Coordinates of C-alpha atoms in Angstrom, one line a residue:
X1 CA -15.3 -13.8 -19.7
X2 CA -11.9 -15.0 -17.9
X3 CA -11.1 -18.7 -18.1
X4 CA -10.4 -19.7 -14.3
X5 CA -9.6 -22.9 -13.4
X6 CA -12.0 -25.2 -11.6
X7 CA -12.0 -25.3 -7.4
X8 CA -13.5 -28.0 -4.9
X9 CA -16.1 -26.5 -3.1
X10 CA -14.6 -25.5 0.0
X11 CA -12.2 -23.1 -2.4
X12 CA -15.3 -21.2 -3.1
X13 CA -14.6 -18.1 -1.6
X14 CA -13.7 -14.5 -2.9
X15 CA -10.1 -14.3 -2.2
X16 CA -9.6 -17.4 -4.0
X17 CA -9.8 -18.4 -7.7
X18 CA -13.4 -18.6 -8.4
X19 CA -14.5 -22.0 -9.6
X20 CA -16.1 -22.8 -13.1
X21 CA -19.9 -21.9 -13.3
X22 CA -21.9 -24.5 -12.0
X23 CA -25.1 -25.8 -13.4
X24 CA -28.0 -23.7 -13.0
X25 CA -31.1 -24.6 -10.4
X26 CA -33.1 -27.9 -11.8
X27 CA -36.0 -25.8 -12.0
X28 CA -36.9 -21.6 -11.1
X29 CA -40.2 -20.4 -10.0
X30 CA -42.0 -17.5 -11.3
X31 CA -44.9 -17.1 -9.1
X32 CA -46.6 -13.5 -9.7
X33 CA -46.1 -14.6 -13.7
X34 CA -47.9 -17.8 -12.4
X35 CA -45.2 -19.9 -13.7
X36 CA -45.3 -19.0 -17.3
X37 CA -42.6 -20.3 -20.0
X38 CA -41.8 -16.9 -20.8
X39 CA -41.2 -15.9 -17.8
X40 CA -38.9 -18.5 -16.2
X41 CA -36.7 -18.8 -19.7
X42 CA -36.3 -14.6 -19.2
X43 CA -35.2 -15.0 -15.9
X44 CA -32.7 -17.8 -16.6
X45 CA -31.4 -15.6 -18.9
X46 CA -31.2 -13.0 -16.3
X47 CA -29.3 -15.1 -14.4
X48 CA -26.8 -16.6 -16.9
X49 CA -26.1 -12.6 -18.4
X50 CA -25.9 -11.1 -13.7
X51 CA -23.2 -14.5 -13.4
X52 CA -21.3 -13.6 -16.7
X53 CA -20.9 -10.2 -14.8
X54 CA -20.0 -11.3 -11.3
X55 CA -17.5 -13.4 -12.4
X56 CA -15.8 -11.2 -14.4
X57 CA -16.0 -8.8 -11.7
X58 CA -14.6 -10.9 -9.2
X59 CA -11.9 -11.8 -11.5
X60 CA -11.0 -7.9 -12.3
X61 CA -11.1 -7.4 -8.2
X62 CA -9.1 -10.1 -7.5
X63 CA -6.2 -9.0 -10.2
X64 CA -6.3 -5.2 -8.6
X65 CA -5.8 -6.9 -5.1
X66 CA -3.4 -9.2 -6.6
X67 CA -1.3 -5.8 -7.8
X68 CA -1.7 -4.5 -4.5
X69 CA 0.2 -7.6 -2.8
X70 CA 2.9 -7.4 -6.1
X71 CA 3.8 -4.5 -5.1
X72 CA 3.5 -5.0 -1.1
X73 CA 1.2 -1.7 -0.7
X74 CA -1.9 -4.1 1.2
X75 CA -1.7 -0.9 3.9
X76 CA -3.5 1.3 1.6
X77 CA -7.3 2.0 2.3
X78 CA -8.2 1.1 -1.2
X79 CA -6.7 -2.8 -0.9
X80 CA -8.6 -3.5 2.0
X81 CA -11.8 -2.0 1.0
X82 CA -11.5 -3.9 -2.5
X83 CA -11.7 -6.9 -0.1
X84 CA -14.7 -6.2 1.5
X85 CA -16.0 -5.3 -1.6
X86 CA -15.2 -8.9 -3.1
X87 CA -16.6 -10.6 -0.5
X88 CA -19.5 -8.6 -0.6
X89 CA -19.9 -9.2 -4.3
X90 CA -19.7 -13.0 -4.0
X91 CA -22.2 -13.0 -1.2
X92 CA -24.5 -11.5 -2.5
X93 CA -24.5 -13.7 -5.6
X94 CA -24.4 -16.3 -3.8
X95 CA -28.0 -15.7 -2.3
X96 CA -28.8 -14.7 -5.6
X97 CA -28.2 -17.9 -7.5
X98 CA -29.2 -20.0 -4.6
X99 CA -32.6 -18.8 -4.7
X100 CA -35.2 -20.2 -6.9
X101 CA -38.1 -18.6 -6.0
X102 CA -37.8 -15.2 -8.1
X103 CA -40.5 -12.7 -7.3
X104 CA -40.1 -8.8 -8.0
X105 CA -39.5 -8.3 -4.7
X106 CA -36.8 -10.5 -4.7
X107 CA -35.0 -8.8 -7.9
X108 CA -35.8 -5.4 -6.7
X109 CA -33.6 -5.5 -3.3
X110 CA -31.3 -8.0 -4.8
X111 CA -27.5 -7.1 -4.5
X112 CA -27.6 -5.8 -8.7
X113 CA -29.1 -2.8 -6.8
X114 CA -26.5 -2.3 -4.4
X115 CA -23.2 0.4 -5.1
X116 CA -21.3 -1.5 -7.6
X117 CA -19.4 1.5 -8.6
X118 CA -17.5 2.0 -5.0
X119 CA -15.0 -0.6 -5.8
X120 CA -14.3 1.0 -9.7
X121 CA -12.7 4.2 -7.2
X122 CA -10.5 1.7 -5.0
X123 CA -8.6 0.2 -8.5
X124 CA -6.0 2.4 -8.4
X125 CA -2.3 2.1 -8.7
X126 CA -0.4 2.7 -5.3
X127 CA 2.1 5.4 -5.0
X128 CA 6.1 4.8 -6.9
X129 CA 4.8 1.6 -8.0
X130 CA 6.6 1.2 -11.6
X131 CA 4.3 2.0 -15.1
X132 CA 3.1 -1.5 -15.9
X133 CA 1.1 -1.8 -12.6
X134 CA -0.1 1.7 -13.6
X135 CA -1.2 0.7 -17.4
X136 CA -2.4 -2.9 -15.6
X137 CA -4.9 -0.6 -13.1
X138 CA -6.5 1.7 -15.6
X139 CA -7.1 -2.0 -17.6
X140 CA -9.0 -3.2 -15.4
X141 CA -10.8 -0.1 -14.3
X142 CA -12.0 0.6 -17.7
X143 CA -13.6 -3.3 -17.7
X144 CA -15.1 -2.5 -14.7
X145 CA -17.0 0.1 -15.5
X146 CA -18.2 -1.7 -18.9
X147 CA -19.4 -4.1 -16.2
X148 CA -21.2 -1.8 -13.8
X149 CA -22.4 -0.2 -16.9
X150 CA -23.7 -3.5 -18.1
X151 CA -25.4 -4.6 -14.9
X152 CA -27.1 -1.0 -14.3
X153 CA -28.4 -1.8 -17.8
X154 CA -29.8 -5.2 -16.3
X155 CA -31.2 -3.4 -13.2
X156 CA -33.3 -1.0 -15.7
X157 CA -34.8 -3.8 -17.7
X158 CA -35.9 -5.1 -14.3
X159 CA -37.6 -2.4 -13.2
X160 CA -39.1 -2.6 -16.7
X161 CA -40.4 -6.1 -16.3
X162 CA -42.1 -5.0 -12.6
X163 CA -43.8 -2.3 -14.2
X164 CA -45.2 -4.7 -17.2
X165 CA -46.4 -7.0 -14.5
X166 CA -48.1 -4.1 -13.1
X167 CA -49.8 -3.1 -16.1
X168 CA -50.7 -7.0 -17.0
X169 CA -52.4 -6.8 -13.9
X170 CA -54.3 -3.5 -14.5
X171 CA -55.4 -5.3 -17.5
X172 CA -53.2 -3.9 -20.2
X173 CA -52.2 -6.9 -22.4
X174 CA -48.8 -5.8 -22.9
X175 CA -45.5 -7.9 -23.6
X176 CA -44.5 -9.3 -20.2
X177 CA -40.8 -8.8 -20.8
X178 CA -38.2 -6.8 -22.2
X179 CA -35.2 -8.2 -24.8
X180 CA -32.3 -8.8 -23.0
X181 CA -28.9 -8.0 -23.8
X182 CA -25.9 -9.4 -23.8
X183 CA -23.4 -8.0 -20.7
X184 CA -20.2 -5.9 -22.8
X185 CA -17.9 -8.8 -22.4
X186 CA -19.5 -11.5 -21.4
X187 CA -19.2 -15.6 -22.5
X188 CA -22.3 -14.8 -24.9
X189 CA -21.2 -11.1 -26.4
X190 CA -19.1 -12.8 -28.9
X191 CA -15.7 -11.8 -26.9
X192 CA -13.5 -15.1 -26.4
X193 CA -12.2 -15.5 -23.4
X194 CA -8.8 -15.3 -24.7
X195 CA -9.3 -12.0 -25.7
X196 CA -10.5 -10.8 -22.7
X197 CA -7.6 -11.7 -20.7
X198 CA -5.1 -10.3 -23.4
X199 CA -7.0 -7.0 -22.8
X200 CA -6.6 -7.1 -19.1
X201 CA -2.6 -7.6 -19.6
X202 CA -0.3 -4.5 -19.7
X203 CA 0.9 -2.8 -22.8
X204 CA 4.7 -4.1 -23.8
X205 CA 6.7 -0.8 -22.8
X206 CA 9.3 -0.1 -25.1
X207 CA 11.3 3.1 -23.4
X208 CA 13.1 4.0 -26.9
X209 CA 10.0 4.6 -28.4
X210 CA 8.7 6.9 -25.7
X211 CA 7.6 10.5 -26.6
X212 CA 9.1 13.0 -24.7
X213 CA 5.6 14.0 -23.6
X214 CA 4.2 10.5 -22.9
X215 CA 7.6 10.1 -20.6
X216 CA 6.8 13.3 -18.7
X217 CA 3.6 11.7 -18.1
X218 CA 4.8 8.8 -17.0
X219 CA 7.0 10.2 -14.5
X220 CA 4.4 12.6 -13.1
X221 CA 2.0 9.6 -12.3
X222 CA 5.0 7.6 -10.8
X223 CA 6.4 10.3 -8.3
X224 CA 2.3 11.5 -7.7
X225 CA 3.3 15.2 -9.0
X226 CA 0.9 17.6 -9.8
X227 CA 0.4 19.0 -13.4
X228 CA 1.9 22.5 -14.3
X229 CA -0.8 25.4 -12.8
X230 CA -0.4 27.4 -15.8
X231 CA -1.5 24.3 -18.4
X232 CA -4.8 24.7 -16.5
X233 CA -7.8 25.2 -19.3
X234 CA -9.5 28.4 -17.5
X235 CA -12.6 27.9 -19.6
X236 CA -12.8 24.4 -18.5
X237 CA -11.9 24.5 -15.1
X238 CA -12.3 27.3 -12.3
X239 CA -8.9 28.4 -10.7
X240 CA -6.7 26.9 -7.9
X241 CA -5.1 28.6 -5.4
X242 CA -1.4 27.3 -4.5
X243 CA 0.8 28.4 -1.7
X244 CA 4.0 29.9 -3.5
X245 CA 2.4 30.2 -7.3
X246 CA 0.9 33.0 -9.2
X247 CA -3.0 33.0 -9.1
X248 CA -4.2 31.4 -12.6
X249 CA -5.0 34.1 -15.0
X250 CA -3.3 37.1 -13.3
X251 CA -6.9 37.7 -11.7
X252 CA -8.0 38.6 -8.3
X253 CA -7.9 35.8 -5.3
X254 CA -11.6 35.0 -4.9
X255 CA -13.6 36.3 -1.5
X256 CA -14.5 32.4 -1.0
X257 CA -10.8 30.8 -1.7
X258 CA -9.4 34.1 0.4
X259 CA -12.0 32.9 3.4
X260 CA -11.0 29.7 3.3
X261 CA -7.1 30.2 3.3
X262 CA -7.5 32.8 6.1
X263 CA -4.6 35.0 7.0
X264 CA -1.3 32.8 7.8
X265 CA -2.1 31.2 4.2
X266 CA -0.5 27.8 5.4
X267 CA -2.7 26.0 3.0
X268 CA -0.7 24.0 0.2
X269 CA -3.8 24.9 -2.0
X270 CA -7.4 25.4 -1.9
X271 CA -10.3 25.8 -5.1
X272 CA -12.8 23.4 -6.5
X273 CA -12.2 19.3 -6.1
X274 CA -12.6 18.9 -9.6
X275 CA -9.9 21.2 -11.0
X276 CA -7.3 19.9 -8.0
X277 CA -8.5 16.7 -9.9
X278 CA -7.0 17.6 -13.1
X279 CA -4.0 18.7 -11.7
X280 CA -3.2 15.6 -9.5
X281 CA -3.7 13.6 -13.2
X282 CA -7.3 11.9 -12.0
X283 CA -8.8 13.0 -15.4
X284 CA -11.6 9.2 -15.0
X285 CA -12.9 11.8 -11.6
X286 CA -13.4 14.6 -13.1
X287 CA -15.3 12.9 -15.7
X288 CA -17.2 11.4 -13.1
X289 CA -18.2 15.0 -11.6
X290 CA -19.5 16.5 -14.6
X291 CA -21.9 13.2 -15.1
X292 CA -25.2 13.8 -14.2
X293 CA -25.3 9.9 -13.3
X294 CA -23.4 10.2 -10.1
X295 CA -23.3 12.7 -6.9
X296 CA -20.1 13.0 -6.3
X297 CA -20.1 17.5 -5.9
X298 CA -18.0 19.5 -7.3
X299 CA -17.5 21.2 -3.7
X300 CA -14.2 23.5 -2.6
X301 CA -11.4 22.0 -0.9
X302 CA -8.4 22.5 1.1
X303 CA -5.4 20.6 0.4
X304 CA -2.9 21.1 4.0
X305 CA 0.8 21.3 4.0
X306 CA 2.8 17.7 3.4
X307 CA 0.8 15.5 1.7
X308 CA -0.2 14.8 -2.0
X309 CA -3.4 16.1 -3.6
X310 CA -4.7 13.4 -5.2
X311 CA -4.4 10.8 -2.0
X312 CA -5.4 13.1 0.4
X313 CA -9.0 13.8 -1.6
X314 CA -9.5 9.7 -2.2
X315 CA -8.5 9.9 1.6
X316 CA -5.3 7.8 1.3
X317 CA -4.0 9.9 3.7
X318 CA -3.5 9.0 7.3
X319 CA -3.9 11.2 10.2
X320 CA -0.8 11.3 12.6
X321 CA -2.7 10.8 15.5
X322 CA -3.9 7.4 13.7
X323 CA 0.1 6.4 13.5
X324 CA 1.5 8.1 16.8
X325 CA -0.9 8.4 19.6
X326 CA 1.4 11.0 21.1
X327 CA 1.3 13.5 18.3
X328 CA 0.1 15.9 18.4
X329 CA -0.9 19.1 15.1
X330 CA 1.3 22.6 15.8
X331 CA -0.8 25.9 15.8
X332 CA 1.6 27.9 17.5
X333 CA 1.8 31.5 16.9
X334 CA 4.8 33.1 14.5
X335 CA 5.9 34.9 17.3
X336 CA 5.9 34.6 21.2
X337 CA 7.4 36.9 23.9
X338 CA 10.2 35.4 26.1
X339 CA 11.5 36.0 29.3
X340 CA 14.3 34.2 31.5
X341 CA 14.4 34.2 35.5
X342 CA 17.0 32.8 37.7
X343 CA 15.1 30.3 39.8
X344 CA 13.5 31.1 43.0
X345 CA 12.5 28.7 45.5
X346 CA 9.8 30.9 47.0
X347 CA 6.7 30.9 44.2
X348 CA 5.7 34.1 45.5
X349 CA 9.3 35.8 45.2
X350 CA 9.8 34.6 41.3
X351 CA 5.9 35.5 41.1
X352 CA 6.5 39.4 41.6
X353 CA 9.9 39.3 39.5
X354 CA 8.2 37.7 36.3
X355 CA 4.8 40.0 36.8
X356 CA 7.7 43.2 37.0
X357 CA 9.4 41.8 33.8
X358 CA 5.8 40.5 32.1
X359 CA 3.2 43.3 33.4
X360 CA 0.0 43.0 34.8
X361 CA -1.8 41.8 31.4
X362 CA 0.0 39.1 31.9
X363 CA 0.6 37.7 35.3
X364 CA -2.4 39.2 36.9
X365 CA -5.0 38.4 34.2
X366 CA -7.9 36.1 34.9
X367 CA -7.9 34.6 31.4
X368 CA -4.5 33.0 31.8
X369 CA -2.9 29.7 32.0
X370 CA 0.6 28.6 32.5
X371 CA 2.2 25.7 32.1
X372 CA 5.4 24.5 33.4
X373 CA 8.0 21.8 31.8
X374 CA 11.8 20.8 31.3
X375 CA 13.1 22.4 28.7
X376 CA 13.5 19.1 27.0
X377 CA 9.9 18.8 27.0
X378 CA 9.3 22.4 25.8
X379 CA 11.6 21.7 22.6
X380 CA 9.3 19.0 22.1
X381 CA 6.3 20.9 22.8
X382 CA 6.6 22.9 20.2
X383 CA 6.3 20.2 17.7
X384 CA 4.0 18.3 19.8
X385 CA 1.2 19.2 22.1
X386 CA 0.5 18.0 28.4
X387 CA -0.1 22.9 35.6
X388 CA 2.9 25.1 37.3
X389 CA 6.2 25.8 38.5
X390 CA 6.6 22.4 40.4
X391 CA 6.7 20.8 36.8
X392 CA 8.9 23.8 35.7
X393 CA 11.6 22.7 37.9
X394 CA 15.1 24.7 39.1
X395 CA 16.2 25.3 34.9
X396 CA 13.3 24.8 32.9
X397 CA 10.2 26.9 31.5
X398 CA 6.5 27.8 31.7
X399 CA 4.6 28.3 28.7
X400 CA 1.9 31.2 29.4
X401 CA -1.6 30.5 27.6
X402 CA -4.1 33.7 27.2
X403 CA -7.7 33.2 26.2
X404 CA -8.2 30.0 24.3
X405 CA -11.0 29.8 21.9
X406 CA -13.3 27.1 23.3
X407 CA -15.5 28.2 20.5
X408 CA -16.9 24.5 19.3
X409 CA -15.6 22.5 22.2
X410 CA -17.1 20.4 25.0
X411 CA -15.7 21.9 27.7
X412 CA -16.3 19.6 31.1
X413 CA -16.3 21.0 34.4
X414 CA -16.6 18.3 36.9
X415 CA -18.2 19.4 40.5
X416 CA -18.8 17.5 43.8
X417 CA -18.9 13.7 43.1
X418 CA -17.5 13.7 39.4
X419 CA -14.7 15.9 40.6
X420 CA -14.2 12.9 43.3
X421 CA -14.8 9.9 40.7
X422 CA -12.5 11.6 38.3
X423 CA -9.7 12.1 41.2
X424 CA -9.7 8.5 42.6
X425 CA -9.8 6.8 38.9
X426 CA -6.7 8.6 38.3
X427 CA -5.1 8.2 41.0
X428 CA -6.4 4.7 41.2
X429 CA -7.6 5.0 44.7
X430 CA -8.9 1.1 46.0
X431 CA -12.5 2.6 46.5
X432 CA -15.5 1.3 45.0
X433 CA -18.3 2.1 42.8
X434 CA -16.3 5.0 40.5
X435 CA -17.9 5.5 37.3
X436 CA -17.2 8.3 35.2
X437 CA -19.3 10.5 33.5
X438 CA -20.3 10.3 30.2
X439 CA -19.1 13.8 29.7
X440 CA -15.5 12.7 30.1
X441 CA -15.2 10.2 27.1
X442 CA -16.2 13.1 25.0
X443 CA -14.7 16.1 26.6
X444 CA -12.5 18.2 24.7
X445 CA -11.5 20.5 27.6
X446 CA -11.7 19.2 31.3
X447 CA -11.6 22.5 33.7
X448 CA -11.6 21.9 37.5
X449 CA -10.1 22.7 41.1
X450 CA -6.6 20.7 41.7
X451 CA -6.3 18.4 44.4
X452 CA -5.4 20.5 47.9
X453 CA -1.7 19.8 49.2
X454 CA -1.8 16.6 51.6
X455 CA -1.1 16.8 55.0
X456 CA 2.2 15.3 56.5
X457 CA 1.5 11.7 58.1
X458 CA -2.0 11.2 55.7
X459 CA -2.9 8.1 54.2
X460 CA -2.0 8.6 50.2
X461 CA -5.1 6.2 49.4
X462 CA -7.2 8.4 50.9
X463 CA -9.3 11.0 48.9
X464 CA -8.1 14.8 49.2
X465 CA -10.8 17.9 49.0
X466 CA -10.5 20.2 45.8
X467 CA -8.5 23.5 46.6
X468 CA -10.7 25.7 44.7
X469 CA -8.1 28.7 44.6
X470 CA -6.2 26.5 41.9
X471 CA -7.9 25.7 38.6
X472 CA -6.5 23.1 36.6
X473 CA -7.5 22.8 32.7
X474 CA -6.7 19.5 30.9
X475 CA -6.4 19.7 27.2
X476 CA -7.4 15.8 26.1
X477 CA -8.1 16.0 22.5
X478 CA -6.5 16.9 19.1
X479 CA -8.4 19.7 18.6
X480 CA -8.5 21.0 22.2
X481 CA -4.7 21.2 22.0
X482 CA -4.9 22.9 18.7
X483 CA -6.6 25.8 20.7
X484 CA -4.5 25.8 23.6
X485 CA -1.3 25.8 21.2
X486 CA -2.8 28.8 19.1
X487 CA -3.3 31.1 22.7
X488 CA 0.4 30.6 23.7
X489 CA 1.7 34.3 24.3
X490 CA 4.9 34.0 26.5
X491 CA 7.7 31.5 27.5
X492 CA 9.2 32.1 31.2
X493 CA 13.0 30.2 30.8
X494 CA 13.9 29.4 34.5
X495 CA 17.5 28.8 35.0
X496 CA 19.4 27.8 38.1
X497 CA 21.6 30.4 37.9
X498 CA 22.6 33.9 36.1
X499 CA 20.9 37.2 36.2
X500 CA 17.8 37.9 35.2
X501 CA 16.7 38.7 31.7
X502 CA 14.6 41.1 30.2
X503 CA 11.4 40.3 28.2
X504 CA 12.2 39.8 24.6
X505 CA 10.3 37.7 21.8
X506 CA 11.1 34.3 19.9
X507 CA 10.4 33.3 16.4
X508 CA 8.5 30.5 16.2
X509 CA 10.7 27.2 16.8
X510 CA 13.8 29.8 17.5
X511 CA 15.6 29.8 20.6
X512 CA 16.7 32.9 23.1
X513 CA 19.7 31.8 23.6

């Protein structure tokens, strides 16, 4: 066990040095053993060997939380669910040691059973911190798991003593309980608790000494690099795909990892989680996949463009929309056709001139959708994804849209009174008794008639009829926009003055001019 020092009661709380063990209950009850000898001195030794393991647990949590704040990484995932985890820990033991009562019921939903391995995955070192924090986390990973080992071993000798009970009471005269053992570390294994903590501290790090091999390591775990492709052990692991590398063992791409990269290929890389695994350097997961003992699968993956493996699968990553509410993914085509018009007051005059240059498939097709922008906004469009020339202005653009997939999408077409509701809430029109349809928190797509023109002299509070000839769509979530960004087949470039150009194409994130 760890030596902490002693704490006032009101200390007594996880994220705070835990206090020196306190005397057990005066007395335990043992009900459905009808208060035998036996049975209470087992269970108080059940309770001294589960309290030898919680508090070394809580002190190995608190040191990996402790490393998190050292190095000032408390925004990763892992620091705040080691938190919750603590807390969880020391509440549950709490109820545990406060309750005297002990029936199988009791030790049989007790917190022992609950998922003491989640927090083992959390103690991980945090991205370019230096080696020592690096040799300290795997430390006290390794005594975690000889913890969790240790109380899963407890948990099975309590099932054990239930199903004795149950066979005492079917009239088999069988010993009540089984021979406990000692928890791998604990005050009573024989391990002083000066040991323990020199175990827990990091290896001295003498750089001189360093093999070459050992520093390559050591670097590749700093900077979060991935292992060379070709040092993969085929007969160990199956293959990985990466963008830009030659497919391991001068085979065939596979039908499934071909599926799942599809045609554009903008995958960074894509193949089984467990050999991705090896390569981002989490050799303790891979172990855990080929144990029978857990479920974690040993499913395919995709890895996308800019990020690191091994963070993105233990979903360190954060999502962009998380950080910047107004970003959005690109899914733009490669390549776009283009077309710049002098601008024309008249809609129906620079209508005819872009459907001469564009064609009918175009500018007379049903399936279409255009929207116009300043050409500020279109440069930023097309690293960010907002109906038509109005918003185009006298020199700006209008992207053209063609058949968008809506293929798994909630598409929302308001009608009648939530057309109406929808129209005065964003407009915020003083009326009462607006409520929005449930169908608009979770609408993807929101398709419906724009607003008709208002009349000269009207009140601007007052609610216009839908002009029915114009159809509006409004693209509201991440994925929605994906779709719209992935239909895009034309630019139109208005420009204040100049002749007129004919149609030509742009590279994606080029420029005509």
């Amino acid at each position: 066990m760890v030596a902490i020092r002693s704490a006032p009661p009101s200390e007594t709380t996880p994220t705070k040095p835990i206090p020196d063990r306190t005397a057990a209950p005066p007395y335990l009850e043992a009900p459905e053993w009808k208060n035998n000898g036996d049975a209470i001195n087992w269970l108080v030794q059940l309770r001294e060997r589960v309290k030898d393991a919680v508090y070394r647990y809580s002190s190995i949590l608190q040191n990996a939380i402790g490393l998190f704040e050292e190095t000032q990484n408390t925004n990763y995932r892992n620091y705040n669910e080691l938190k919750r985890d603590l807390e969880e820990l020391w509440r549950g033991w709490r109820i545990f040691a406060a309750t005297t009562d002990i029936t199988t019921g009791f030790l049989l939903s007790s917190f022992l059973y609950n998922d003491l391995r989640s927090p083992v995955s959390c103690i991980r070192t945090p991205k370019n911190a230096p080696r020592r924090i690096a040799v300290r986390m795997n430390e006290l990973r390794n005594s975690a798991r000889e913890i969790v080992s240790g109380i899963a071993t407890l948990c099975t000798l309590v099932d054990e003593a239930a199903m004795r009970l149950e066979g005492n009471r079917d009239g088999f005269e069988i010993e009540a309980f089984p021979e406990l053992p000692n928890v791998e570390g604990s005050s009573e294994s024989g391990h002083r608790a000066t040991e323990t903590e020199e175990r827990l501290q990091p290896e001295e790090y003498d750089s001189d000494e360093e093999a070459a091999e050992e520093k390559a390591e050591r670097e590749r775990i700093e900077l979060d690099a991935l292992r060379n492709l070709e040092d993969m052990d085929l007969r160990a692991f199956d293959p990985v795909w990466m963008r830009g590398e030659e497919f391991p063992g001068g085979g065939e791409v596979t039908e499934e990892i071909k599926d799942m990269i599809g045609e554009r290929a903008i995958k960074q890389m894509t193949g089984p989680i467990w050999s991705i695994f090896w390569l981002a350097g989490y050799d303790d997961l891979v172990e855990v996949i080929d144990d029978p003992a857990y479920v974690l699968e040993g499913e395919m993956t995709i890895i996308p463009p800019g990020c690191s493996a091994g963070p993105f699968l233990l979903d360190r990553s954060v999502a962009v929309a998380d950080l910047c509410l107004g970003a959005r993914p690109q899914n733009l085509p490669m390549t776009v056709e283009t077309l710049s018009l002098k601008h024309r007051k008249k809609i129906d005059v620079f209508w005819k001139q872009a459907k001469a240059l564009l064609g009918d498939d175009i500018m007379d097709n049903s399936n279409m959708s255009f929207r116009g922008l300043s050409l500020t906004a279109l440069e930023q469009t097309l690293a960010f994804f907002m109906p038509s020339k109005e918003y185009a202005g006298t020199n700006g653009a209008i992207m053209v849209f063609k058949n968008p997939d809506y293929c798994g999408l909630e598409v929302w077409r308001p009608q009648g009174e939530e057309w109406k509701d929808l129209l005065a809430a964003w407009r915020r029109l003083p009326l009462k008794d607006i409520r929005l349809s449930d169908r608009y928190k979770n609408a993807d797509v929101i398709i419906g008639p724009m607003s008709a023109a208002q009349a000269k002299g009207a009140n601007n509070t007052m609610l216009r009829e839908p002009d029915n000839d114009i159809i509006q769509q409004a693209y509201v979530r991440y994925r929605s926009c994906e779709c719209l960004a992935a239909s895009l087949v034309a630019i139109i470039y208005v420009k204040n003055s100049g002749k007129d150009l004919l149609p030509g194409r742009i590279d994606y994130m080029g420029w005509p001019f």
